[in-house]
């Protein structure tokens, strides 16, 4: 029972940042497009980013395709961290380290899977 609670908590805590980030990008769509453009990233990627964050966050939360989802989100964390926070400023260094730490946590899901209960468990 304890392991089941831990599995759900781990997935929920990791998923929350992606779900909330995806939702906030929908709410602030034009501002996010402008920010992406200012950072040299093509804003046409924004719908894909939203889909990855929302879809990946929900898939992780419910434990569906957990290993694949976690691998994709880990790669996203590294790439977005380097693109948006890799400029060497102290505040951005902290955000980059946060992204790298999240990637490390996600890699643990790649190794172990969702745990139970999850949609991955039939």
CSV table of C-alpha atoms in Angstrom, one decimal:
chain,number,residue,atom,x,y,z
A,1,UNK,CA,0.0,0.0,0.0
A,2,UNK,CA,2.8,2.4,1.0
A,3,UNK,CA,4.6,1.8,-2.3
A,4,UNK,CA,1.4,2.5,-4.3
A,5,UNK,CA,1.0,5.8,-2.5
A,6,UNK,CA,4.6,6.7,-3.2
A,7,UNK,CA,4.3,5.9,-6.9
A,8,UNK,CA,1.2,8.0,-7.3
A,9,UNK,CA,2.7,10.9,-5.3
A,10,UNK,CA,6.0,10.8,-7.3
A,11,UNK,CA,4.1,10.8,-10.6
A,12,UNK,CA,1.8,13.6,-9.5
A,13,UNK,CA,4.6,15.8,-8.1
A,14,UNK,CA,6.6,15.4,-11.3
A,15,UNK,CA,3.5,15.8,-13.6
A,16,UNK,CA,2.2,18.9,-12.0
A,17,UNK,CA,4.9,21.2,-13.3
A,18,UNK,CA,4.3,20.1,-16.9
A,19,UNK,CA,0.5,20.3,-16.7
A,20,UNK,CA,0.5,23.7,-15.1
A,21,UNK,CA,3.2,25.0,-17.6
A,22,UNK,CA,1.2,23.8,-20.6
A,23,UNK,CA,-2.0,25.3,-19.3
A,24,UNK,CA,-0.3,28.7,-18.6
A,25,UNK,CA,1.1,28.7,-22.1
A,26,UNK,CA,-2.5,28.3,-23.4
A,27,UNK,CA,-3.6,31.2,-21.2
A,28,UNK,CA,-0.7,33.4,-22.3
A,29,UNK,CA,-0.3,32.1,-25.8
A,30,UNK,CA,0.7,35.4,-27.5
A,31,UNK,CA,3.1,36.3,-24.7
A,32,UNK,CA,4.7,32.9,-24.9
A,33,UNK,CA,5.1,33.3,-28.6
A,34,UNK,CA,6.8,36.6,-28.2
A,35,UNK,CA,9.1,35.2,-25.5
A,36,UNK,CA,10.0,32.3,-27.7
A,37,UNK,CA,10.8,34.6,-30.6
A,38,UNK,CA,12.9,36.9,-28.3
A,39,UNK,CA,14.9,33.8,-27.3
A,40,UNK,CA,15.5,32.9,-30.9
A,41,UNK,CA,13.1,29.9,-30.9
A,42,UNK,CA,10.5,29.7,-33.7
A,43,UNK,CA,7.1,30.3,-32.1
A,44,UNK,CA,5.4,27.9,-34.5
A,45,UNK,CA,6.7,25.2,-32.1
A,46,UNK,CA,4.4,26.5,-29.3
A,47,UNK,CA,1.5,24.2,-30.0
A,48,UNK,CA,3.8,21.2,-29.9
A,49,UNK,CA,5.3,22.4,-26.7
A,50,UNK,CA,1.8,22.7,-25.2
A,51,UNK,CA,0.8,19.3,-26.4
A,52,UNK,CA,4.0,17.8,-25.0
A,53,UNK,CA,3.7,19.5,-21.6
A,54,UNK,CA,-0.1,18.8,-21.1
A,55,UNK,CA,-0.2,15.4,-22.8
A,56,UNK,CA,3.1,14.3,-21.3
A,57,UNK,CA,2.1,15.6,-17.9
A,58,UNK,CA,-1.2,13.8,-17.9
A,59,UNK,CA,0.3,10.6,-19.3
A,60,UNK,CA,2.9,10.7,-16.5
A,61,UNK,CA,0.2,11.4,-13.9
A,62,UNK,CA,-1.9,8.5,-14.9
A,63,UNK,CA,1.0,6.2,-15.6
A,64,UNK,CA,0.4,5.7,-19.3
A,65,UNK,CA,3.3,4.9,-21.5
A,66,UNK,CA,5.4,6.0,-18.6
A,67,UNK,CA,8.9,5.1,-19.8
A,68,UNK,CA,8.4,6.6,-23.2
A,69,UNK,CA,6.7,9.7,-21.8
A,70,UNK,CA,9.4,10.2,-19.1
A,71,UNK,CA,12.1,9.9,-21.7
A,72,UNK,CA,10.5,12.5,-23.9
A,73,UNK,CA,9.9,14.9,-21.1
A,74,UNK,CA,13.5,14.4,-19.9
A,75,UNK,CA,14.8,15.3,-23.3
A,76,UNK,CA,12.5,18.3,-23.4
A,77,UNK,CA,13.8,19.5,-20.0
A,78,UNK,CA,17.4,19.4,-21.1
A,79,UNK,CA,16.7,21.1,-24.5
A,80,UNK,CA,14.4,23.8,-23.1
A,81,UNK,CA,16.7,24.4,-20.2
A,82,UNK,CA,19.7,24.9,-22.5
A,83,UNK,CA,17.7,27.1,-24.9
A,84,UNK,CA,16.0,29.3,-22.4
A,85,UNK,CA,18.3,29.2,-19.3
A,86,UNK,CA,21.8,28.5,-20.7
A,87,UNK,CA,23.0,32.1,-20.9
A,88,UNK,CA,25.1,32.0,-17.7
A,89,UNK,CA,23.1,34.5,-15.6
A,90,UNK,CA,22.8,33.4,-12.0
A,91,UNK,CA,18.9,33.2,-12.0
A,92,UNK,CA,19.0,31.3,-15.2
A,93,UNK,CA,21.7,28.9,-13.9
A,94,UNK,CA,19.3,28.0,-11.1
A,95,UNK,CA,16.5,27.4,-13.6
A,96,UNK,CA,18.8,25.3,-15.8
A,97,UNK,CA,19.8,23.2,-12.8
A,98,UNK,CA,16.1,22.7,-12.0
A,99,UNK,CA,15.5,21.5,-15.5
A,100,UNK,CA,18.4,19.1,-15.3
A,101,UNK,CA,17.2,17.8,-11.9
A,102,UNK,CA,13.8,17.2,-13.3
A,103,UNK,CA,15.4,15.3,-16.2
A,104,UNK,CA,17.2,13.1,-13.7
A,105,UNK,CA,13.9,12.4,-11.8
A,106,UNK,CA,12.2,11.5,-15.1
A,107,UNK,CA,15.1,9.2,-16.0
A,108,UNK,CA,14.2,7.3,-12.8
A,109,UNK,CA,10.8,6.7,-14.3
A,110,UNK,CA,12.4,5.5,-17.5
A,111,UNK,CA,14.3,2.9,-15.5
A,112,UNK,CA,11.5,1.8,-13.1
A,113,UNK,CA,8.3,2.5,-14.9
A,114,UNK,CA,5.2,4.0,-13.3
A,115,UNK,CA,4.8,1.7,-10.3
A,116,UNK,CA,1.3,0.7,-9.3
A,117,UNK,CA,-1.4,1.8,-9.6
A,118,UNK,CA,-1.0,3.0,-13.2
A,119,UNK,CA,-2.5,2.5,-16.6
A,120,UNK,CA,0.7,0.8,-17.6
A,121,UNK,CA,-0.3,-2.1,-15.3
A,122,UNK,CA,-2.9,-4.3,-16.9
